[in-house]
Coordinates of C-alpha atoms and ligand atoms in Angstrom, one line a residue:
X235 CA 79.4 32.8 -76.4
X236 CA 82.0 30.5 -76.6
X237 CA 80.6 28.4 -79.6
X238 CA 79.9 32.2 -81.6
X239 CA 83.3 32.4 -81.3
X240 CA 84.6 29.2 -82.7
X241 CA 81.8 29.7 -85.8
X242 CA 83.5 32.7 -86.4
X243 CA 86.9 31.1 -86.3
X244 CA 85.5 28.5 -88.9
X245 CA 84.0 31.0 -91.0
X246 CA 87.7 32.6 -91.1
X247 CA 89.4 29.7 -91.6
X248 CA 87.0 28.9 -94.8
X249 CA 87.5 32.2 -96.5
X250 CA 91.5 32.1 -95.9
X251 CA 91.4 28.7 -98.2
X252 CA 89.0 29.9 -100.3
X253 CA 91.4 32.4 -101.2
X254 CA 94.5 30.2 -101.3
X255 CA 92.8 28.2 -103.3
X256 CA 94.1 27.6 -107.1
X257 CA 92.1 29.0 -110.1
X258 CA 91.4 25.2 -111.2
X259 CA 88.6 23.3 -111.4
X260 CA 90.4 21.1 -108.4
X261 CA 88.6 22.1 -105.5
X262 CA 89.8 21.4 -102.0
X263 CA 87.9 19.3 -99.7
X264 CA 86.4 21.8 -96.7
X265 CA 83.8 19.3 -94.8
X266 CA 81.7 21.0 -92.5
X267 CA 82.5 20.0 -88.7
X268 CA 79.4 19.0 -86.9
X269 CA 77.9 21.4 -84.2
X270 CA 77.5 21.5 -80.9
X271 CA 73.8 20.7 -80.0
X272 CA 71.9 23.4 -78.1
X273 CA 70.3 23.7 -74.4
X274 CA 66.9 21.8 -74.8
X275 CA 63.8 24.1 -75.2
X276 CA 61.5 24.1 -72.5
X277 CA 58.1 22.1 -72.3
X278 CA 55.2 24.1 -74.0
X279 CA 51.4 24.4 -72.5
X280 CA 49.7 20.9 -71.9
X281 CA 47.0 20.2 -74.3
X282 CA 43.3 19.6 -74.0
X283 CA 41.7 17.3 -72.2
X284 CA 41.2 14.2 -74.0
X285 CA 37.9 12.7 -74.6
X286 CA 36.5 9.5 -72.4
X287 CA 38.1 6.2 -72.4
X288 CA 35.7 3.0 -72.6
X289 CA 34.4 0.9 -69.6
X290 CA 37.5 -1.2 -68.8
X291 CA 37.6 -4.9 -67.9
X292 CA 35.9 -5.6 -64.4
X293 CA 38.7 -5.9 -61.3
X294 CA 39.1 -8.7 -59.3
X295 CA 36.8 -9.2 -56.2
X296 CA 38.0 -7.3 -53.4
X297 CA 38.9 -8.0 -49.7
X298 CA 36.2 -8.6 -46.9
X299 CA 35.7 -5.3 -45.2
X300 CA 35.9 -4.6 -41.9
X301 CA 32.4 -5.3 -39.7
X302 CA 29.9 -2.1 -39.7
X303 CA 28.7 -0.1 -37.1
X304 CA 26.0 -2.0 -35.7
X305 CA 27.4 -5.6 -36.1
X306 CA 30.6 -4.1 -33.9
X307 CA 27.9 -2.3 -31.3
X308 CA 26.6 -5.9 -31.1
X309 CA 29.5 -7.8 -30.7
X310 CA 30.0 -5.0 -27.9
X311 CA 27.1 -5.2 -26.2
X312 CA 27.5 -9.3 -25.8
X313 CA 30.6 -8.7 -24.5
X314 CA 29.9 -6.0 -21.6
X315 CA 27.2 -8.6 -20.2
X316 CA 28.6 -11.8 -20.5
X317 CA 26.5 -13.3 -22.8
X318 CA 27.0 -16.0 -24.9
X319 CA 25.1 -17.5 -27.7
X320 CA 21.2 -18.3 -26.9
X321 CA 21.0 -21.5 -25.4
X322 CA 18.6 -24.7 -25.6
X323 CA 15.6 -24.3 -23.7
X324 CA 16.1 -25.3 -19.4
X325 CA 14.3 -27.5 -17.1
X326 CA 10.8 -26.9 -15.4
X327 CA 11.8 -25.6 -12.8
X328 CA 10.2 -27.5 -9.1
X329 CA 7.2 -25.9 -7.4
X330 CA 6.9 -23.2 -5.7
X331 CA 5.9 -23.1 -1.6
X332 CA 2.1 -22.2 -1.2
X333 CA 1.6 -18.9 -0.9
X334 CA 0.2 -16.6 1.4
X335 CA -3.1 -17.6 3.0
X336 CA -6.0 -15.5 1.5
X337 CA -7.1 -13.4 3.8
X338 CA -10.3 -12.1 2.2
X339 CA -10.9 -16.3 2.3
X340 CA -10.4 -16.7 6.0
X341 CA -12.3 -13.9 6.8
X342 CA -15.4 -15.5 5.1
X343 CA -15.0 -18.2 6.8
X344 CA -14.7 -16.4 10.0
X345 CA -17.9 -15.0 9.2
X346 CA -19.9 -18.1 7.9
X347 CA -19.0 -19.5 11.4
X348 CA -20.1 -16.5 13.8
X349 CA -23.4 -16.3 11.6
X350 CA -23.9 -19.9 12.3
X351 CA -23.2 -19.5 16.2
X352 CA -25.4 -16.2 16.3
X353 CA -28.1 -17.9 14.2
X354 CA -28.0 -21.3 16.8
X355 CA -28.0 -19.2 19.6
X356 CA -31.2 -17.1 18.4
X357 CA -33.0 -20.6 18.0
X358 CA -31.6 -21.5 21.9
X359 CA -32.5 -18.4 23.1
X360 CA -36.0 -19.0 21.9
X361 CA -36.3 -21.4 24.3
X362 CA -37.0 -20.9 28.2
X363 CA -34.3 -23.3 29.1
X364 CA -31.0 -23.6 28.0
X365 CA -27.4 -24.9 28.6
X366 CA -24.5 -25.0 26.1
X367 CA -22.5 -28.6 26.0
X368 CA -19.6 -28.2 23.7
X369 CA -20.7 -27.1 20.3
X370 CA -24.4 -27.6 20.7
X371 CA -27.2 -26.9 22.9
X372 CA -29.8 -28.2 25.2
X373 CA -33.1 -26.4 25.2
X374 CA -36.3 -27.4 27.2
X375 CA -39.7 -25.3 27.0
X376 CA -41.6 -26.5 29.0
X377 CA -43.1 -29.5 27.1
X378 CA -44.2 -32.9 28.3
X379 CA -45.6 -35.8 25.7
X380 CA -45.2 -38.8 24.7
X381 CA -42.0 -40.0 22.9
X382 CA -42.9 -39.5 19.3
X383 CA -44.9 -36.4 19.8
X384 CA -41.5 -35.2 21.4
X385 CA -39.4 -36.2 18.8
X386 CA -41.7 -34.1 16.2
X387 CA -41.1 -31.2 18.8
X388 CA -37.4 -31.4 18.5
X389 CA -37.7 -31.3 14.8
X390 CA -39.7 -28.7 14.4
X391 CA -37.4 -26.8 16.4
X392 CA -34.2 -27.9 14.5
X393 CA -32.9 -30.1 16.5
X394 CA -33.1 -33.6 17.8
X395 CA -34.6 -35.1 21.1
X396 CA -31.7 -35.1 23.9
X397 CA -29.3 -37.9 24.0
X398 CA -26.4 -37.4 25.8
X399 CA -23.0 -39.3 24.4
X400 CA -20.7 -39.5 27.1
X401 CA -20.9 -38.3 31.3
X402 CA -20.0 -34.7 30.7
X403 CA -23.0 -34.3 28.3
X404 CA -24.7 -36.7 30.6
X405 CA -24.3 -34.3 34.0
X406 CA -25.0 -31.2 31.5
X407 CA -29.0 -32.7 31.1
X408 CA -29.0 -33.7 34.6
X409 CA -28.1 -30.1 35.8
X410 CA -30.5 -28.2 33.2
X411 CA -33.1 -31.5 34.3
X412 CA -32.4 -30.0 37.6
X413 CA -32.5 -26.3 37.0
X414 CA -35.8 -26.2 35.4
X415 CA -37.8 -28.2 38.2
X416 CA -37.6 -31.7 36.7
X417 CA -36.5 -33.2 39.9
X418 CA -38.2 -36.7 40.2
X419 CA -39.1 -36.9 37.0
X420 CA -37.6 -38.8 34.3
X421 CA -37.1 -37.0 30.9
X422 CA -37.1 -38.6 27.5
X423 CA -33.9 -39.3 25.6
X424 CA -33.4 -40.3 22.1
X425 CA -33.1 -44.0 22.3
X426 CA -35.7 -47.0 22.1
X427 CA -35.9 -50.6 21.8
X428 CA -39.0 -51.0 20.1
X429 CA -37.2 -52.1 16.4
X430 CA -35.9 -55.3 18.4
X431 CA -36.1 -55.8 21.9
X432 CA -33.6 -55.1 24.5
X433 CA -31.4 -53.5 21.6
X434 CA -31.8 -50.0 22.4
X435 CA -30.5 -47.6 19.5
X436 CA -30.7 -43.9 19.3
X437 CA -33.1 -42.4 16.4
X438 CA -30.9 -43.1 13.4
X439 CA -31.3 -46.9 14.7
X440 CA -27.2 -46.7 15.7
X441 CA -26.0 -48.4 18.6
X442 CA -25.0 -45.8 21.5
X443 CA -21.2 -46.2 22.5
X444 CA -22.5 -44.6 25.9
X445 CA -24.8 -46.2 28.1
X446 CA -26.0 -44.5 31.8
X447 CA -28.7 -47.6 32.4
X448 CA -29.5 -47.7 36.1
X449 CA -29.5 -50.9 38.3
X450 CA -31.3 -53.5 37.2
X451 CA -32.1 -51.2 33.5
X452 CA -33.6 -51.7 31.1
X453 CA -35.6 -54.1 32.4
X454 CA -38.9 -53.9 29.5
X455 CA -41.2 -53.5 32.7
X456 CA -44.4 -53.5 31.0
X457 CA -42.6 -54.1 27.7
X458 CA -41.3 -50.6 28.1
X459 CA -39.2 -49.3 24.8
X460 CA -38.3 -46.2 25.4
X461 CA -35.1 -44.3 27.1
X462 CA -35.4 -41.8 30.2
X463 CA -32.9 -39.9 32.7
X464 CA -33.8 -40.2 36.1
X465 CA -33.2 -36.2 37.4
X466 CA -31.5 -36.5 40.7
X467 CA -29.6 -39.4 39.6
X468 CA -28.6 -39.1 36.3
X469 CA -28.8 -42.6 35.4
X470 CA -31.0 -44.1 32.8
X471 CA -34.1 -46.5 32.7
X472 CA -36.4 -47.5 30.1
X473 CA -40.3 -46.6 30.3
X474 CA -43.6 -46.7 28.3
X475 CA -42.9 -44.2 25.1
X476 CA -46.7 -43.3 25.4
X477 CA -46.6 -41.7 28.9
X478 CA -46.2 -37.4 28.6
X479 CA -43.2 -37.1 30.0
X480 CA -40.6 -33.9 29.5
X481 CA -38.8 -33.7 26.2
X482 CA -35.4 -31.3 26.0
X483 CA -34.3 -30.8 22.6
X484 CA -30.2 -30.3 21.7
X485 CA -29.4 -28.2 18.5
X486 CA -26.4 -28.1 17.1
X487 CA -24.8 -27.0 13.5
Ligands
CA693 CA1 -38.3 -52.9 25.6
CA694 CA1 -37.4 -49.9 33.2

C-alpha cells in the first residue's frame, strides 16, 4: 500500500514538471528512481523424477561385523561349561583291578568236580570193600593172585594196586585189611625190588619217601621181590610176587 502511494506521488510529481516545463527543445532531466523489490514468489510444484544415474565408483571396504548367531551361541556354550580349547591327546591310563569273578565259570567248575567225585564213587562203590583216605579210595573185591596178575586187576578197574604213602594211609589199609577178614594175611602193595635188588620202588620205579618194613625187612628170603602189609600189624615185609595173595586197589582222580 505504502509503495502505491509513493508511485502515485512520483507519477504527480512528473506531470507537475512536465507542465512547468518550457516550450523548447531543452528538456529537463527526470531519471526514474529505482523500485522497491517485491515479496519473493513462492516455490512452484517439484518436477518429475529424473531418470537413473550410472553405477558409481565402488566404496571402501567396510568394518568387520559383529559375530553371527551361531558363532556367539558357541562362544556361549564353551563358556557355561568351562571348556577350553581341545587339548593334546592324555596318558594310558593304569589298569584296572580284575573284575568280578565269573560266576557262570565257578559254577562249571563246581560241577566238573562233583561229577568227578560222583563218577569215582560209582567205581568204589562197585567194589565190595571200600574206605575213603583223603581224596582217593581203597577198594578190595575179594581177589587174591599173584602180584602182576593184581596189578592188571587194579588197572582194569582204574586204579593202581594199594601203596600207602605215609601212616595215616598206612592204618587206613590195615583197618579195611582188617574189616574184610584179612587178618594174618599179608596183602600186596605196589612196590618191588625185582629191577635191582634190595632197591624197592613203587610201580613207576620211584623211590617211596615212606617205608613201614618190619624187623629184620626186607630180608629177600627166597629172593623175595615183592612188597606186603602184614594185617594185624601194619608193618611191611617183602615176599615171593608169584604167591596169590589179596590185592586192594586205590582210585583216585
Ligand atoms: Ca628182593
Ligand atoms: Ca621178607
Amino acid at each position: 500500500m505504502a509503495a502505491l502511494y509513493l508511485v502515485v506521488l512520483l507519477l504527480l510529481q512528473c506531470g507537475l514538471l512536465r507542465a512547468a516545463e518550457p516550450q523548447s527543445s531543452e528538456k529537463l532531466n527526470c531519471s526514474p528512481l529505482a523500485g522497491v523489490p517485491g515479496t519473493p514468489g513462492q516455490n512452484g510444484l517439484p518436477g518429475k523424477d529424473g531418470r537413473d544415474g550410472k553405477d558409481g565408483a565402488i566404496g571402501p571396504k567396510g568394518e568387520k561385523g559383529d559375530p553371527g548367531l551361531c558363532e556367539r551361541l558357541s562362544v556361549w556354550s564353551v563358556r557355561e561349561r568351562g571348556m577350553g580349547a581341545r587339548g593334546p591327546p592324555g596318558y594310558p591310563g593304569m589298569r584296572g583291578s580284575p573284575g568280578p569273578k565269573d560266576d557262570s565259570m565257578s559254577l562249571k567248575s563246581e560241577i566238573q568236580q562233583l561229577t568227578t567225585k560222583i563218577a569215582l564213587m560209582e567205581k568204589a562203590s562197585g567194589f565190595t570193600k571200600f574206605r575213603k583216605v583223603g581224596q582217593k579210595y581203597y577198594v578190595y573185591d575179594g581177589l587174591e593172585d599173584s602180584f602182576d596178575q593184581g596189578i592188571q586187576f587194579c588197572k582194569e578197574a582204574g586204579g593202581t594196586m594199594v601203596l600207602p604213602k605215609d601212616d595215616a594211609e598206612n592204618q587206613a589199609l590195615l583197618r579195611l585189611s582188617v574189616a574184610s577178614g584179612l587178618s594174618g594175611k599179608k596183602v600186596f602193595i605196589g612196590l618191588t625190588d625185582r629191577q635191582r635188588e634190595g632197591q624197592f620202588v613203587d610201580l613207576d620205579g620211584q623211590l617211596s619217601n615212606f617205608t613201614k618194613w618190619d624187623l629184620d625187612q626186607p630180608d629177600d628170603y627166597e629172593e623175595n621181590d615183592c612188597g606186603t602189609l602184614i594185617v594185624d600189624s601194619g608193618n611191611w615185609d617183602d615176599v615171593g610176587c608169584s604167591d596169590p595173595r589179596p590185592v586192594i586197589c586205590e582210585i583216585e582222580t
